[in-house]
mmCIF file of C-alpha atoms in Angstrom:
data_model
loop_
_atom_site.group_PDB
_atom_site.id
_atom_site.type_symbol
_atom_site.label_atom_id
_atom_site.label_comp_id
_atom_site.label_asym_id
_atom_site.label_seq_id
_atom_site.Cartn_x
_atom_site.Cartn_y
_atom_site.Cartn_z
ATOM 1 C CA UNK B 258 173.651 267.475 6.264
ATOM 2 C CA UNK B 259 176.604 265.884 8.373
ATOM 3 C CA UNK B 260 178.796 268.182 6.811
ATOM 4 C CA UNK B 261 177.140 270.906 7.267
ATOM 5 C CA UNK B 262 176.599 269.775 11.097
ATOM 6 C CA UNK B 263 180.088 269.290 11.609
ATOM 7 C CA UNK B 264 181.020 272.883 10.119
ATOM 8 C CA UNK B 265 178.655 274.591 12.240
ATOM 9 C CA UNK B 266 179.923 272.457 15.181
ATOM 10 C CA UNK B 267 183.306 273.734 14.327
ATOM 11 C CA UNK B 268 182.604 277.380 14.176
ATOM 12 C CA UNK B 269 180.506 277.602 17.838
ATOM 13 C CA UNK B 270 183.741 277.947 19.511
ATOM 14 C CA UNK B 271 184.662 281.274 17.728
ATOM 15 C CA UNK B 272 181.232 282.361 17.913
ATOM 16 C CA UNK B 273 181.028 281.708 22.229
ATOM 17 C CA UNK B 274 185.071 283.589 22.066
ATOM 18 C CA UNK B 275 183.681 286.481 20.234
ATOM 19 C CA UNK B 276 180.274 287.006 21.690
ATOM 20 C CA UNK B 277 182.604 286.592 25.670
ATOM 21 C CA UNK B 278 185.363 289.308 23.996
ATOM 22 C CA UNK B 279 181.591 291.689 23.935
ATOM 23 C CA UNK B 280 179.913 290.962 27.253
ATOM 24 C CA UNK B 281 183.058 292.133 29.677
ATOM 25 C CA UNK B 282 182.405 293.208 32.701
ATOM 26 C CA UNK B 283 183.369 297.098 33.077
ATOM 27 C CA UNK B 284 184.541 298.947 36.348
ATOM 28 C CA UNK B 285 185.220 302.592 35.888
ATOM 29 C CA UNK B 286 187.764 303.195 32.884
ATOM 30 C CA UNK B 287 188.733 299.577 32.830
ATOM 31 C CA UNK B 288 186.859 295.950 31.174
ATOM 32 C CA UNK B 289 187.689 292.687 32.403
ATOM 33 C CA UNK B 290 186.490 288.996 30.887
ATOM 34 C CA UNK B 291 186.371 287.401 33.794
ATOM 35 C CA UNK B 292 183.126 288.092 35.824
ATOM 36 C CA UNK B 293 184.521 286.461 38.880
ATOM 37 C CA UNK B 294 186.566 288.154 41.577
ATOM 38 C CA UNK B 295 188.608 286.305 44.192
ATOM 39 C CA UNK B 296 190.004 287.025 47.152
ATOM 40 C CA UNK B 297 193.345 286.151 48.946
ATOM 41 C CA UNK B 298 193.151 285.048 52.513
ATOM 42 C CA UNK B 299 192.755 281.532 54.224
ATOM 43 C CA UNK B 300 194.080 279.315 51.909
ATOM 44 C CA UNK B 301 196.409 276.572 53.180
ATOM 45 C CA UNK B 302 199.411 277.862 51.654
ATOM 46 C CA UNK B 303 200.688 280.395 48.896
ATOM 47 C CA UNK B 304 200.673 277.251 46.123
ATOM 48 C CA UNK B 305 196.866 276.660 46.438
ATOM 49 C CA UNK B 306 195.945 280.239 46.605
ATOM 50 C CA UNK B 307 197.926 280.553 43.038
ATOM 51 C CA UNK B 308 196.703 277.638 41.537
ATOM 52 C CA UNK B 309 193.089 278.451 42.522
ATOM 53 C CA UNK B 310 193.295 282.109 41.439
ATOM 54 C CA UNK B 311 194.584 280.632 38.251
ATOM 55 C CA UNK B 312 191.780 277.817 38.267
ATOM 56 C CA UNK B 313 188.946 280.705 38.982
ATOM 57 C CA UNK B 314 190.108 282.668 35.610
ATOM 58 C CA UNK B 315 189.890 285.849 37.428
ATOM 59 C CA UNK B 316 191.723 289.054 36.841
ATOM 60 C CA UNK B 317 190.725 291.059 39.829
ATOM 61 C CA UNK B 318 192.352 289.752 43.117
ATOM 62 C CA UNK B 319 191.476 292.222 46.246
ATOM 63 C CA UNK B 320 193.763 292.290 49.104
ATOM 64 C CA UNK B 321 193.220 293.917 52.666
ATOM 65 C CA UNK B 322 195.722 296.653 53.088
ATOM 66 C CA UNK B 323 195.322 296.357 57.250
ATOM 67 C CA UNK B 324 196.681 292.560 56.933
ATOM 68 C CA UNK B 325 199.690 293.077 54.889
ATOM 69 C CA UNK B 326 203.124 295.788 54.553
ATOM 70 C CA UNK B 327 202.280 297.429 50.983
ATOM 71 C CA UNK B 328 205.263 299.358 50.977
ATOM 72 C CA UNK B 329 207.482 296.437 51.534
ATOM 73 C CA UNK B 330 205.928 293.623 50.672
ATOM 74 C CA UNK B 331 208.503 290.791 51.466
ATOM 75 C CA UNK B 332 209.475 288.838 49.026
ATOM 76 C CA UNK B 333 206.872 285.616 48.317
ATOM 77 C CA UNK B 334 204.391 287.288 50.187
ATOM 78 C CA UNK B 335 200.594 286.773 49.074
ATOM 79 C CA UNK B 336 201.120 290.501 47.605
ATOM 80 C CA UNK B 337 204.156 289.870 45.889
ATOM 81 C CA UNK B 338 202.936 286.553 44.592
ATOM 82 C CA UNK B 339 199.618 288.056 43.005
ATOM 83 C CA UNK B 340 200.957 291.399 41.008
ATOM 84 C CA UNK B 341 204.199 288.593 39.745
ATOM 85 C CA UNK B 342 201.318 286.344 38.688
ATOM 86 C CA UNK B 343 200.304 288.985 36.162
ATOM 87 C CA UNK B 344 196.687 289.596 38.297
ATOM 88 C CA UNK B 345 195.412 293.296 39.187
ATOM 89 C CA UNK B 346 195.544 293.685 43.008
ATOM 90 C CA UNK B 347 192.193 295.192 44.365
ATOM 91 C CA UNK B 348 192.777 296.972 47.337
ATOM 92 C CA UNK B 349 190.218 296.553 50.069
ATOM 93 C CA UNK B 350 189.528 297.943 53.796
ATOM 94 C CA UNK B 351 188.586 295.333 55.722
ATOM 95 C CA UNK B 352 189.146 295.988 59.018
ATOM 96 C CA UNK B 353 187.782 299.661 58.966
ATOM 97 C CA UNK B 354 184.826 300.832 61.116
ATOM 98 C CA UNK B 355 185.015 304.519 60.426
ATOM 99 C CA UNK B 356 185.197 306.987 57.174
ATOM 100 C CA UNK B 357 188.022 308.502 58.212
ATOM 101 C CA UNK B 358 190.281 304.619 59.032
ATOM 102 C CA UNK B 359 188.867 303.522 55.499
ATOM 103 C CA UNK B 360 189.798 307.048 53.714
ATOM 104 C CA UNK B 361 193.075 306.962 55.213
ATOM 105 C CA UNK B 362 194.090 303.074 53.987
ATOM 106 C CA UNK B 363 192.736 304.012 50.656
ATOM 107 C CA UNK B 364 194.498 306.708 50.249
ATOM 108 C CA UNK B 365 197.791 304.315 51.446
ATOM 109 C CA UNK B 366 196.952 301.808 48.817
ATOM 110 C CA UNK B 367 196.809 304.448 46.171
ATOM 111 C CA UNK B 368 200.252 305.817 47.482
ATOM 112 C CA UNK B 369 201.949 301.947 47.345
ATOM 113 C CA UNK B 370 200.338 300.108 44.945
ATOM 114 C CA UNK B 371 199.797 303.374 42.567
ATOM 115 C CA UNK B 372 195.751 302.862 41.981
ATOM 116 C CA UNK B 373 192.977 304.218 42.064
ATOM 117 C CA UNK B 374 190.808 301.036 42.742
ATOM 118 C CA UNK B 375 189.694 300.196 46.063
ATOM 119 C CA UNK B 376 186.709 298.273 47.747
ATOM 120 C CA UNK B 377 185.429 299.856 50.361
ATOM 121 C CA UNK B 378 184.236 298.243 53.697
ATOM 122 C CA UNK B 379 183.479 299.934 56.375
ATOM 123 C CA UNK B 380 182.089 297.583 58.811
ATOM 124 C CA UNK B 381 179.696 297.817 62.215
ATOM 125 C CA UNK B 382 180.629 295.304 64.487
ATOM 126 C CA UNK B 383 182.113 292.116 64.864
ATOM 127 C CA UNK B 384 179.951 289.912 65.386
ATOM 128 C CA UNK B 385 177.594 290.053 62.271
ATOM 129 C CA UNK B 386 180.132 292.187 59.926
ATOM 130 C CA UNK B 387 177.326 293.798 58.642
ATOM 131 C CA UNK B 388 178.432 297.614 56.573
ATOM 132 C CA UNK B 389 178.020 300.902 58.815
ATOM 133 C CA UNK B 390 175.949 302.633 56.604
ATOM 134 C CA UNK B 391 176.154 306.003 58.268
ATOM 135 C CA UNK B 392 179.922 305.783 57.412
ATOM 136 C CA UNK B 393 179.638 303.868 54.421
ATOM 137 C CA UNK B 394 178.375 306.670 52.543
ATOM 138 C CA UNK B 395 180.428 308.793 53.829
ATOM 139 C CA UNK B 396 183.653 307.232 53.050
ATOM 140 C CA UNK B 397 182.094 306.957 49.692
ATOM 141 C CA UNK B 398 181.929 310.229 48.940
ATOM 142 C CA UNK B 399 185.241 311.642 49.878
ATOM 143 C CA UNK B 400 187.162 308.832 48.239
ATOM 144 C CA UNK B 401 185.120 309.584 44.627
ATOM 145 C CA UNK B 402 185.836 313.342 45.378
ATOM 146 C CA UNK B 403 188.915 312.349 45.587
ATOM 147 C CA UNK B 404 189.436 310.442 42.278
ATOM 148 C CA UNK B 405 189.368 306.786 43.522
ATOM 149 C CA UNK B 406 187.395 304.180 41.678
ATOM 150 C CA UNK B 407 185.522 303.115 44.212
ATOM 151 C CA UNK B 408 183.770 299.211 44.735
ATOM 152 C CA UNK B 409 181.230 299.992 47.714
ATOM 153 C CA UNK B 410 180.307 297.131 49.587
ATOM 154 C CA UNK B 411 177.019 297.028 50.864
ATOM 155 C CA UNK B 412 174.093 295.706 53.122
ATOM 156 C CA UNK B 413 171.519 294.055 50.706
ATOM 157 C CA UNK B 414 169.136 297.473 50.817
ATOM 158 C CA UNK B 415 168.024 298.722 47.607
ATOM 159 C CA UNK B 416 167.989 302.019 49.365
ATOM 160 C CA UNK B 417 171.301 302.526 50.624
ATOM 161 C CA UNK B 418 172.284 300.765 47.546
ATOM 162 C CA UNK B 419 170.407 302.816 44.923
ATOM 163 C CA UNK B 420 172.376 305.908 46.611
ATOM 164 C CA UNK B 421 175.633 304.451 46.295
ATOM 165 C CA UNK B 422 175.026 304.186 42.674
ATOM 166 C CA UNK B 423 173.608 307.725 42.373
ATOM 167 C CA UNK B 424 176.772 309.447 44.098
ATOM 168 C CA UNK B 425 179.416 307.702 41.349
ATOM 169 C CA UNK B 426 180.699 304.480 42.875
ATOM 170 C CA UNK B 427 182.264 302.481 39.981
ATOM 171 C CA UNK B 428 180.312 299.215 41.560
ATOM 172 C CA UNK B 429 178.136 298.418 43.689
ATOM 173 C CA UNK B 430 178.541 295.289 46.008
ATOM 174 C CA UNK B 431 176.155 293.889 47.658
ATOM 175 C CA UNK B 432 176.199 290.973 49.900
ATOM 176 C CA UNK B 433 174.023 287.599 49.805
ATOM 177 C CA UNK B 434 174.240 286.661 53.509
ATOM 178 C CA UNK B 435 177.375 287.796 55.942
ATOM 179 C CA UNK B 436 180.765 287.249 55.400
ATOM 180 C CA UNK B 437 182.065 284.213 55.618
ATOM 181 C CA UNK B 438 178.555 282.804 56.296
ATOM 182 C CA UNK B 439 178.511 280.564 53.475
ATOM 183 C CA UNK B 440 174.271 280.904 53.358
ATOM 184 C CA UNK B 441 174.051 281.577 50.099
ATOM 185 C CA UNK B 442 171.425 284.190 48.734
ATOM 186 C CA UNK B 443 169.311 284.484 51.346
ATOM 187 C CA UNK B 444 167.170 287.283 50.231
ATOM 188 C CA UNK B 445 167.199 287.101 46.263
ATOM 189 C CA UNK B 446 163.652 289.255 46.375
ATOM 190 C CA UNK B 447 166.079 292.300 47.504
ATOM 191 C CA UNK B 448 168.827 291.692 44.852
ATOM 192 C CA UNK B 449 166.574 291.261 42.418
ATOM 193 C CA UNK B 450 164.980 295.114 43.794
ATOM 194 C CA UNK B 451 168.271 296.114 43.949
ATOM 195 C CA UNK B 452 169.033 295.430 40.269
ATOM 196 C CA UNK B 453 165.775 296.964 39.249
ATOM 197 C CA UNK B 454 166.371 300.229 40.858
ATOM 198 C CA UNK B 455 170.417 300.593 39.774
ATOM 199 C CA UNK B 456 170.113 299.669 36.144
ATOM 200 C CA UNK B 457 172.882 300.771 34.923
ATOM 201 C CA UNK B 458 175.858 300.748 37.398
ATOM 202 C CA UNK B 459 177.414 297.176 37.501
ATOM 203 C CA UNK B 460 176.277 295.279 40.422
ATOM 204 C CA UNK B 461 178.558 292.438 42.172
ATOM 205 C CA UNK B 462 177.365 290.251 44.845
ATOM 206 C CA UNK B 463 179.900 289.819 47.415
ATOM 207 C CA UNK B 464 179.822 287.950 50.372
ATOM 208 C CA UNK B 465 177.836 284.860 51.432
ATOM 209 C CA UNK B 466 178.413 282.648 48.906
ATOM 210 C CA UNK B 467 178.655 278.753 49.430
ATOM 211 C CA UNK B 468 179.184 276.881 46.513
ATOM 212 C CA UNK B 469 178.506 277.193 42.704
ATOM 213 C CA UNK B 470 175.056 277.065 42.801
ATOM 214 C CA UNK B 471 174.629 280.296 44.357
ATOM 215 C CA UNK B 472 177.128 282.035 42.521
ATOM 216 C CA UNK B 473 174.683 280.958 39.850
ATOM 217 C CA UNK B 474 171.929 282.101 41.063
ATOM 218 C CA UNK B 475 173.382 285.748 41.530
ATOM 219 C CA UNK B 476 174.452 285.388 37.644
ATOM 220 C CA UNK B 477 170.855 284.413 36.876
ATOM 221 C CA UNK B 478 169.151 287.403 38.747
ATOM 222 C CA UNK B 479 171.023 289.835 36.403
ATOM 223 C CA UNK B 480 174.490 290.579 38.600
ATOM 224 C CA UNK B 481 177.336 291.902 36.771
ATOM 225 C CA UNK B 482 179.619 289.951 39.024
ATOM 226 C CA UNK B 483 180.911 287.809 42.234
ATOM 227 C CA UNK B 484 183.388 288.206 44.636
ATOM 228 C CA UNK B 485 184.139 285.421 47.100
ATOM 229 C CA UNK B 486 186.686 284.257 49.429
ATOM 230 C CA UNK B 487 185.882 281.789 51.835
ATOM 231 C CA UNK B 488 183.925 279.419 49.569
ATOM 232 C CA UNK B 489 187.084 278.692 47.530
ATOM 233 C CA UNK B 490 190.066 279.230 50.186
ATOM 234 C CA UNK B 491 188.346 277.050 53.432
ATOM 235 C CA UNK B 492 186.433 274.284 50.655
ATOM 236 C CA UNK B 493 188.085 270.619 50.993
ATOM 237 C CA UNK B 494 189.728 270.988 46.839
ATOM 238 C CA UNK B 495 190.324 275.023 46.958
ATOM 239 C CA UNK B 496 190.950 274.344 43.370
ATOM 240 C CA UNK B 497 188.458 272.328 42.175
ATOM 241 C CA UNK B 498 185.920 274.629 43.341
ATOM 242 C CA UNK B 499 187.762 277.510 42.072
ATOM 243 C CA UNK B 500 186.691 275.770 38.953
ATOM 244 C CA UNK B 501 183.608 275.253 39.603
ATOM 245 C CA UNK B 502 182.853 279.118 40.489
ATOM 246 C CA UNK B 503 183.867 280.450 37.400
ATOM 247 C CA UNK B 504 182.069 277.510 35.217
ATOM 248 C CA UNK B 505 179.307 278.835 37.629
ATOM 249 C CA UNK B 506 179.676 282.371 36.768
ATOM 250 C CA UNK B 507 179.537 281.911 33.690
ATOM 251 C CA UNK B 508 176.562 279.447 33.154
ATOM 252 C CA UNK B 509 174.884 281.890 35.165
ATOM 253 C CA UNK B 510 175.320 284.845 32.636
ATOM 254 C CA UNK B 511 174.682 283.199 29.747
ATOM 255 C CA UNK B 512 171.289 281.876 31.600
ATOM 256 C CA UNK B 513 170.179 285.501 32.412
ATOM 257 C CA UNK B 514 171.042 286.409 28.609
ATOM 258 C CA UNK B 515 169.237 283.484 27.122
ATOM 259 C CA UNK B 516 166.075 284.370 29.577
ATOM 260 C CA UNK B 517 164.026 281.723 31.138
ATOM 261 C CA UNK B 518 161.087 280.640 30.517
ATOM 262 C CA UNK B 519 157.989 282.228 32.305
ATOM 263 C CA UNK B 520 157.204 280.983 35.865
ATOM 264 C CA UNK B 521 153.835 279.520 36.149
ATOM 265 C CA UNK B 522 151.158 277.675 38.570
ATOM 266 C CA UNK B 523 150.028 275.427 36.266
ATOM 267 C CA UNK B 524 151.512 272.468 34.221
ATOM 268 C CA UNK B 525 151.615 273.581 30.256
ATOM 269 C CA UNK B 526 152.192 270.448 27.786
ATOM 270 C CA UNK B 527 155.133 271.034 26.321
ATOM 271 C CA UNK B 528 154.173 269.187 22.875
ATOM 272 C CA UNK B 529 151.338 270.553 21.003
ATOM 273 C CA UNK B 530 148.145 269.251 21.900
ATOM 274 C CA UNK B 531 146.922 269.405 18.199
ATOM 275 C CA UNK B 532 146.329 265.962 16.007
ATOM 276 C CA UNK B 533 146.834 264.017 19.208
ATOM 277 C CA UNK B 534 145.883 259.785 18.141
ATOM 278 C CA UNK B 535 142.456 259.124 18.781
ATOM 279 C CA UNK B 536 141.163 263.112 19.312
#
């Protein structure tokens, strides 16, 4: 039997890298392993941002076009740093309020950094961050008319959501409290709608998250994905929780695969109550 054991023990490891080479996460024409996607600002220097991308395993970094020079990106800069470190830049557009300001530093991230990826923000105000809707959609549409893949980031409304999905974005993002808030999920009953009623395109939460646990949770409600920031770049270790978000992510999945057990009111015995001593 120990043999046996230890052969099976032995073999697990090829199984978990075969069954993870399956279940990749796919955005428009492309598949990635990683289900985790970081971004690049507020870190205390270049070094930990590097070492915690590399700590996070991901593949997608996004970078906001407004913040940096695309076209020249000096030497050592967080740009220059990311494509040399082998890692697919994700274009974003923070910073945008209106269609047209998003459209426009799309279409100058397509131009410089020659793809058609972006994640689009267009944002309301200041103070809470929250997505425009009005001109979310909008920008949505002429960038996918235009050939972009497009990562829509999104208020957590199944609605707005659901039509998102509907009109071709390649992923839908939406948030689990505001930016930068580090609250967490804070309204799992809607992402959990919101997964019902867009089955099929992938689904990332982004924004809002704290710490491991509630990339977790996201992973466990069915989410295709995180993206996160702040959590990693302002924590005390940057790296060590870098860590600890993609272990997260990826306890989470395999959670949601495996399927829990059913929620109940009531206590059920685990053992069988059958040929109990003294019945």
């Amino acid at each position: 039997m120990s043999e046996i054991a230890a052969t099976d023990t032995d073999a697990q490891p090829e199984r978990d890298a075969a069954a993870q080479q399956e279940d990749l996460l796919r955005i428009g024409d492309d598949a990635y392993s990683s289900r985790l996607l970081i971004g690049s600002s507020s870190y205390p220097n270049p070094q930990v941002m590097m070492d915690a991308i590399d700590a996070s395993g991901a593949e997608l970094v996004t970078v906001a076009i407004r913040r940096v020079n695309v076209q020249s990106p000096a030497p050592e800069s967080h740009l220059d740093l990311i494509r040399k470190g082998g890692y697919r830049v994700l274009p974003n557009t923070a910073g945008c309020y209106t269609a047209k300001e998003a459209v426009l530093v799309a279409q100058l991230a397509r131009e410089a950094l020659d793809t058609d990826l972006i994640k689009l923000e267009v944002i309301g105000d200041d103070e809470t961050l929250m997505p425009d809707v009005e001109q979310l959609l909008k920008a949505a549409k002429q960038l996918i008319d235009d050939g972009f893949t497009v990562l829509a980031y999104s208020n957590d409304d199944p609605i707005t959501c659901r039509k998102l999905a509907d009109m071709g974005c390649a992923a839908v993002m939406p948030l689990g409290s505001p930016i930068g808030s580090g609250m967490g999920i804070v309204n799992p009953y809607n992402l959990r709608i919101i997964r019902e009623v867009v089955p099929d395109t992938p689904l990332i939460v982004d924004a809002g998250i704290g710490t491991a646990s509630d990339a977790a949770i996201a992973m466990e409600l069915g989410y295709d994905g995180i993206l996160l920031n702040t959590a990693i770049a302002e924590a005390q270790h940057p790296v060590a929780m870098a860590r600890a978000m993609r272990l997260a992510v990826a306890s989470g999945r395999l959670a949601y695969q495996a399927g829990r057990v059913p929620e109940r009111i009531y206590a059920k015995a685990s053992s069988s109550m059958e040929g109990r001593v003294g019945s």
